[in-house]
Coordinates of N, CA and C in Angstrom, one line a residue:
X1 N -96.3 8.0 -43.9 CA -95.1 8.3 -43.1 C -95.4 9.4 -42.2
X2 N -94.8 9.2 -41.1 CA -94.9 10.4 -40.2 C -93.6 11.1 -39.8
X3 N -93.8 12.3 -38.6 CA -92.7 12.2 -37.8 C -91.9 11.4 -37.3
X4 N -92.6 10.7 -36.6 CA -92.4 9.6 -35.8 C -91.0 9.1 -36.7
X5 N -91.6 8.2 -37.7 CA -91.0 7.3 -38.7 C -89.4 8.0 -39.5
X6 N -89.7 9.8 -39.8 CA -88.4 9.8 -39.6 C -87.3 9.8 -38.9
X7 N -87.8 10.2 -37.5 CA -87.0 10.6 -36.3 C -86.4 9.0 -36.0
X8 N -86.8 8.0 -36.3 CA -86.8 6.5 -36.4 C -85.1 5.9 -37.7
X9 N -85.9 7.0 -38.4 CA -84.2 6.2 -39.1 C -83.4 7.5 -39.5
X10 N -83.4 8.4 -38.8 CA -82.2 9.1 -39.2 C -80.6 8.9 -39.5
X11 N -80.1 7.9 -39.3 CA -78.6 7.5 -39.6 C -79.5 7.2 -41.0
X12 N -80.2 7.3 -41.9 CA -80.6 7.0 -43.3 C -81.2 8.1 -43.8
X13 N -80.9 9.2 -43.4 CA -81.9 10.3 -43.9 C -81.1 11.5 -45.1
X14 N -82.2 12.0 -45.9 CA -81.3 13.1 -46.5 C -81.9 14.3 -46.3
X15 N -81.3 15.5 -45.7 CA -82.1 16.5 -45.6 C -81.7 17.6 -46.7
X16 N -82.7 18.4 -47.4 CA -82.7 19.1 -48.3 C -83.2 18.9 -49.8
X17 N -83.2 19.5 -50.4 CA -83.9 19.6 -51.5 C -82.6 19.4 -52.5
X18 N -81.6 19.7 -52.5 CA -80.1 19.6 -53.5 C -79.8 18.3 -53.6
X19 N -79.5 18.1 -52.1 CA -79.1 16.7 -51.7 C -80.0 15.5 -52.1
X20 N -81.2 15.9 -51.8 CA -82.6 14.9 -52.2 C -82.6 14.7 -54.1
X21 N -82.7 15.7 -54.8 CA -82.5 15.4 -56.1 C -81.7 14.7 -56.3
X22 N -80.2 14.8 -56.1 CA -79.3 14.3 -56.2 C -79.0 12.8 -55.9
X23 N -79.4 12.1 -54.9 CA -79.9 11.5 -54.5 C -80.8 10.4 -55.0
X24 N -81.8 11.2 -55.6 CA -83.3 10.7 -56.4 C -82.4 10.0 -57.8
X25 N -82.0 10.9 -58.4 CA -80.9 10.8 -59.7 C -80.1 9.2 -59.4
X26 N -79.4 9.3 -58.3 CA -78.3 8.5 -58.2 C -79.1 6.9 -57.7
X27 N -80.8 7.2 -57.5 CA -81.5 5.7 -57.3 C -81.0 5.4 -55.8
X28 N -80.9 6.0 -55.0 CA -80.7 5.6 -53.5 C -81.8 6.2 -52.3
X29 N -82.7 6.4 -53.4 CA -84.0 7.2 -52.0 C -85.3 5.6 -52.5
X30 N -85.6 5.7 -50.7 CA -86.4 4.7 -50.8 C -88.4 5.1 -50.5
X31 N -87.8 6.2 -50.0 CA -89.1 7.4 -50.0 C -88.7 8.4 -49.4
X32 N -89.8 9.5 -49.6 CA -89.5 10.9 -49.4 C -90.7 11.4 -49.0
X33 N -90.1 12.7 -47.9 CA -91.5 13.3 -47.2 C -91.0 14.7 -47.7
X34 N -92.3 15.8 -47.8 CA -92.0 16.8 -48.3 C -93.4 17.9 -47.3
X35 N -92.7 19.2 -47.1 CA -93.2 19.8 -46.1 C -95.3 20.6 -46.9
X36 N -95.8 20.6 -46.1 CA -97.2 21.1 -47.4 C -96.7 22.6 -47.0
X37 N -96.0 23.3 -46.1 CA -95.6 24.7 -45.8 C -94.8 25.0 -46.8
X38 N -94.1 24.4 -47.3 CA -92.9 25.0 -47.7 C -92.8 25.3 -49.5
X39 N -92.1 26.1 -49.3 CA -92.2 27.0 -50.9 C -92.0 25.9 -52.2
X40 N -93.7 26.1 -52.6 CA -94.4 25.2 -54.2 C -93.3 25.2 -55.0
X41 N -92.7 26.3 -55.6 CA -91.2 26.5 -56.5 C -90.6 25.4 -56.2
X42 N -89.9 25.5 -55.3 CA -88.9 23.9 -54.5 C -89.1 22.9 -54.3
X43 N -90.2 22.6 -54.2 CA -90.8 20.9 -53.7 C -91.3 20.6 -54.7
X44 N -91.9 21.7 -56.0 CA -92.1 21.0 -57.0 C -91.2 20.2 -57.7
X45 N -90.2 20.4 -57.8 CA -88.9 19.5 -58.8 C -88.8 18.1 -58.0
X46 N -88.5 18.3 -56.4 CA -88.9 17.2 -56.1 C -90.0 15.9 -56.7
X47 N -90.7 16.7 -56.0 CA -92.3 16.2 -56.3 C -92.6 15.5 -57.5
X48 N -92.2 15.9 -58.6 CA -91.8 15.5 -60.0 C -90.8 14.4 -60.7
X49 N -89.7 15.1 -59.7 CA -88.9 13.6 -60.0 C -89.3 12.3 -59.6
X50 N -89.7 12.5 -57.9 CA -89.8 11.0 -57.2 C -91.3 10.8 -58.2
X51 N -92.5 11.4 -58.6 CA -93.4 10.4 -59.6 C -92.8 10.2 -60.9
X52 N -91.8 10.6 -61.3 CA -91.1 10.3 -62.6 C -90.4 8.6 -62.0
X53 N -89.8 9.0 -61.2 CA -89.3 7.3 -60.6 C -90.2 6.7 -59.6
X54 N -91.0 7.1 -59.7 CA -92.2 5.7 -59.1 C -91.7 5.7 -57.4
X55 N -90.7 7.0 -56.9 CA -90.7 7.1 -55.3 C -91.7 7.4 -54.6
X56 N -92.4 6.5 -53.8 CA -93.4 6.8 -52.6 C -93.3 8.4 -51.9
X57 N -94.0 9.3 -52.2 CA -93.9 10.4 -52.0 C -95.0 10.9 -50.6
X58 N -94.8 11.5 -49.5 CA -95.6 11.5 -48.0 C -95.4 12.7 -48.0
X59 N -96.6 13.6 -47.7 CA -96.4 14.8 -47.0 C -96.7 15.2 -45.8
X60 N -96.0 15.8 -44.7 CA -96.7 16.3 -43.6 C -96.8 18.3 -43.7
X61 N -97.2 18.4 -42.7 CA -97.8 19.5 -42.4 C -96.6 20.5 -42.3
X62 N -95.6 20.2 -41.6 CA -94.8 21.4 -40.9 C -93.3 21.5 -40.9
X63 N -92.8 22.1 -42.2 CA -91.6 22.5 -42.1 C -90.7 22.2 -40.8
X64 N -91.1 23.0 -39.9 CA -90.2 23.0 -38.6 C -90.5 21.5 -37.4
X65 N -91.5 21.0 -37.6 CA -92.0 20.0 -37.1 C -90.8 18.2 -38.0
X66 N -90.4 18.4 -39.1 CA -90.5 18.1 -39.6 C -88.4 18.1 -39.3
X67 N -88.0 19.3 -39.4 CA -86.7 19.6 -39.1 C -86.5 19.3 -37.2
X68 N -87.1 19.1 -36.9 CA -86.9 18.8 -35.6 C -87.1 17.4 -35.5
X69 N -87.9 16.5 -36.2 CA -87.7 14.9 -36.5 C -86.2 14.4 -37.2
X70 N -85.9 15.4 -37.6 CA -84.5 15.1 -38.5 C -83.2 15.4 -37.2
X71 N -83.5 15.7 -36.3 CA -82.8 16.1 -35.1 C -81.8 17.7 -35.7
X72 N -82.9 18.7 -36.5 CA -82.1 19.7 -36.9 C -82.2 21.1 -36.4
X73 N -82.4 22.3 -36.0 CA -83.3 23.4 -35.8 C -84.3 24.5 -36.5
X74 N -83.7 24.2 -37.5 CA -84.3 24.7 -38.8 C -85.4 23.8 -39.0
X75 N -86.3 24.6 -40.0 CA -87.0 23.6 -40.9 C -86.6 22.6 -42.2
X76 N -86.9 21.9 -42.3 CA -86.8 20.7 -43.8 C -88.1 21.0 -44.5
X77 N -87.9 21.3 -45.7 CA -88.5 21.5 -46.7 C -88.6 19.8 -47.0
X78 N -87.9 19.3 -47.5 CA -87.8 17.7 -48.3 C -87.0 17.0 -47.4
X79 N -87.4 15.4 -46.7 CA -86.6 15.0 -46.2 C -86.5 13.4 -46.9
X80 N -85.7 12.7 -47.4 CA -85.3 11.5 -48.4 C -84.6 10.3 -47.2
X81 N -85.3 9.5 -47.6 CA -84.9 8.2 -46.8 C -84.3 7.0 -47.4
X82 N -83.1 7.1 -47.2 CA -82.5 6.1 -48.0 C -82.4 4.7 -48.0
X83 N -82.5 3.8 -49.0 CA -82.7 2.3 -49.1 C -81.7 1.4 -48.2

């Protein structure tokens, strides 16, 4: 998965790490991208859940690259794409 690919379905996107577990829990993520910048602490629980449920897990490069595919100005640490 790329940029590209999120900036493509954003009316389906979940941005954040809270929202994304939550999310993951509730069985409505169909994959997830997660930033290789962004703080190991926080992506790890991600990271964990989606291979505990067998979610297709994609990483890119750049927090802020990544928050600007989501149409946001900040960076995204984790962004979840819903089914």
């Amino acid at each position: 998965m790329s940029y590209e690919k999120v900036a493509q379905v954003k009316s389906r996107i979940i941005i954040g790490t809270k929202q994304t577990l939550k999310a993951m829990k509730n069985g409505e993520i169909s994959e997830l991208v997660i930033a290789d910048d962004a703080d190991r602490q926080i992506t790890q629980k991600v990271a964990g859940l989606a291979e505990e449920l067998g979610i297709p897990c994609q990483r890119v490069d750049s927090m802020k690259k990544l928050g600007a595919a989501c149409g946001i100005e900040v960076g995204a640490s984790t962004v979840a794409i819903r089914r």
